[in-house]
């Protein structure tokens, strides 16, 4: 099975009981690579065509595609080890993992082309930290196991969270944030423009506000506050480098600590509001 850029990520092997046995239908399987660009402070997921088509059911390009986390996590119903993936990525970035270190978890996903929100598919994901000549990468394989382990909800229920988050119309976005990496992994309620670019692009915060952001996050990690609110300027990697948007951010922990998880509310503000 090929992953992005034509690299072999896995091999499917079937062993029959006797010479007359015939192989069952091949399992649906796809590969991806998570890459963190230290220089640009950007995280991207490079997906092979199989995972898009067979696992997530996305009708689109047949070649490799590049996505940010919210584009992928929106298809997850259940991710039992969600709270552990952030620390694993952080340790990989810091060089604290051995080459080949493994992370695996069951997943419950929906297909993009499903019209019935109750249709769910159980998958299994296996990833390895790989030391390449110039950087670390996280290479993963996801395969469908719905025939032997039917889908069920085991942890955070994203489907219910999305429904609840969108019960009322609000001029703010609501995202799921991982404290270990600082990444918004999923948007439960889409941010209003111009922050809606965060759905498909990586955010960049103004360097003058980095200290304010760090202080707010530290207050949560050390439990000095139950909720942190701050204002900051933000732009997106694919947009103009000289255009900054002003927004208010509120982080509310769901699981405390530096390896925790929580919810991020974002609301666009005027430049006058930022100055007040």
Short mmCIF file of C-alpha atoms in Angstrom, two decimals, residues 61-175:
data_model
loop_
_atom_site.label_atom_id
_atom_site.label_comp_id
_atom_site.label_asym_id
_atom_site.label_seq_id
_atom_site.Cartn_x
_atom_site.Cartn_y
_atom_site.Cartn_z
CA UNK A 61 -8.25 14.43 -6.46
CA UNK A 62 -6.81 10.99 -7.13
CA UNK A 63 -3.31 12.24 -6.34
CA UNK A 64 -1.75 13.07 -2.98
CA UNK A 65 -3.37 15.95 -1.08
CA UNK A 66 -2.25 18.18 1.80
CA UNK A 67 -4.64 19.06 4.62
CA UNK A 68 -4.66 20.66 8.06
CA UNK A 69 -5.99 18.77 11.10
CA UNK A 70 -9.57 20.20 11.15
CA UNK A 71 -10.13 19.00 7.57
CA UNK A 72 -9.52 15.42 8.72
CA UNK A 73 -10.85 15.43 12.30
CA UNK A 74 -14.27 16.61 11.11
CA UNK A 75 -14.86 13.04 9.90
CA UNK A 76 -14.11 11.50 13.31
CA UNK A 77 -16.91 10.40 15.61
CA UNK A 78 -14.72 8.74 18.20
CA UNK A 79 -10.97 8.81 18.92
CA UNK A 80 -10.34 6.97 22.23
CA UNK A 81 -6.66 7.97 22.50
CA UNK A 82 -7.14 11.57 21.40
CA UNK A 83 -5.56 12.96 24.57
CA UNK A 84 -2.37 10.95 23.95
CA UNK A 85 -1.63 11.91 20.35
CA UNK A 86 -0.61 15.49 21.19
CA UNK A 87 2.13 14.50 23.67
CA UNK A 88 3.37 11.87 21.18
CA UNK A 89 3.72 14.52 18.44
CA UNK A 90 5.36 16.94 20.88
CA UNK A 91 7.93 14.33 21.91
CA UNK A 92 8.61 13.51 18.26
CA UNK A 93 9.24 17.19 17.47
CA UNK A 94 11.59 17.44 20.46
CA UNK A 95 13.56 14.33 19.39
CA UNK A 96 12.59 12.38 22.50
CA UNK A 97 11.26 9.38 20.57
CA UNK A 98 13.23 6.52 19.11
CA UNK A 99 13.10 6.09 15.36
CA UNK A 100 10.12 3.80 14.71
CA UNK A 101 8.24 4.61 17.92
CA UNK A 102 4.60 3.51 17.49
CA UNK A 103 1.22 5.03 18.29
CA UNK A 104 -2.03 3.24 17.50
CA UNK A 105 -5.72 3.65 18.21
CA UNK A 106 -9.14 2.59 17.04
CA UNK A 107 -11.19 5.25 15.24
CA UNK A 108 -14.83 5.68 14.36
CA UNK A 109 -15.28 7.75 11.21
CA UNK A 110 -18.01 8.72 8.80
CA UNK A 111 -17.73 8.83 5.03
CA UNK A 112 -18.02 12.25 3.43
CA UNK A 113 -20.63 10.97 0.98
CA UNK A 114 -22.93 9.53 3.68
CA UNK A 115 -26.26 11.34 3.87
CA UNK A 116 -27.22 9.49 7.06
CA UNK A 117 -25.25 10.86 10.03
CA UNK A 118 -25.77 7.57 11.86
CA UNK A 119 -23.63 5.61 9.39
CA UNK A 120 -20.28 5.01 11.06
CA UNK A 121 -17.22 2.96 10.25
CA UNK A 122 -14.72 1.42 12.64
CA UNK A 123 -11.08 1.71 11.63
CA UNK A 124 -7.69 1.08 13.15
CA UNK A 125 -4.82 3.55 12.86
CA UNK A 126 -1.15 2.72 13.33
CA UNK A 127 1.55 5.41 13.16
CA UNK A 128 5.33 5.41 13.47
CA UNK A 129 7.73 8.27 14.11
CA UNK A 130 10.28 8.23 11.29
CA UNK A 131 13.58 10.13 11.33
CA UNK A 132 14.20 11.46 7.83
CA UNK A 133 17.46 13.18 6.76
CA UNK A 134 16.21 16.70 7.54
CA UNK A 135 13.19 16.25 9.82
CA UNK A 136 10.87 13.95 11.72
CA UNK A 137 7.65 12.67 10.19
CA UNK A 138 4.74 10.65 11.51
CA UNK A 139 3.74 7.99 8.97
CA UNK A 140 0.42 6.24 9.43
CA UNK A 141 -1.83 3.55 8.02
CA UNK A 142 -5.60 3.40 8.58
CA UNK A 143 -7.65 0.31 7.70
CA UNK A 144 -11.35 -0.56 7.99
CA UNK A 145 -12.14 -3.15 10.70
CA UNK A 146 -15.92 -2.67 10.75
CA UNK A 147 -16.48 -6.34 9.87
CA UNK A 148 -14.85 -7.56 13.11
CA UNK A 149 -15.45 -4.59 15.41
CA UNK A 150 -18.65 -2.65 14.67
CA UNK A 151 -18.56 1.06 15.35
CA UNK A 152 -19.59 2.40 18.73
CA UNK A 153 -18.98 5.53 20.74
CA UNK A 154 -16.24 5.10 23.34
CA UNK A 155 -14.95 8.59 24.13
CA UNK A 156 -15.60 12.20 23.12
CA UNK A 157 -18.66 12.24 20.84
CA UNK A 158 -17.94 14.81 18.15
CA UNK A 159 -21.28 14.35 16.41
CA UNK A 160 -23.23 15.32 19.53
CA UNK A 161 -20.78 18.13 20.27
CA UNK A 162 -21.31 19.60 16.80
CA UNK A 163 -25.08 19.46 17.15
CA UNK A 164 -24.99 21.18 20.54
CA UNK A 165 -22.45 23.77 19.37
CA UNK A 166 -24.70 24.80 16.49
CA UNK A 167 -28.02 24.94 18.36
CA UNK A 168 -27.78 28.72 18.44
CA UNK A 169 -26.41 31.17 15.92
CA UNK A 170 -23.30 32.84 17.31
CA UNK A 171 -20.68 35.01 15.67
CA UNK A 172 -17.86 32.87 16.95
CA UNK A 173 -16.12 29.61 16.15
CA UNK A 174 -15.80 26.72 18.59
CA UNK A 175 -12.84 24.40 18.17
#
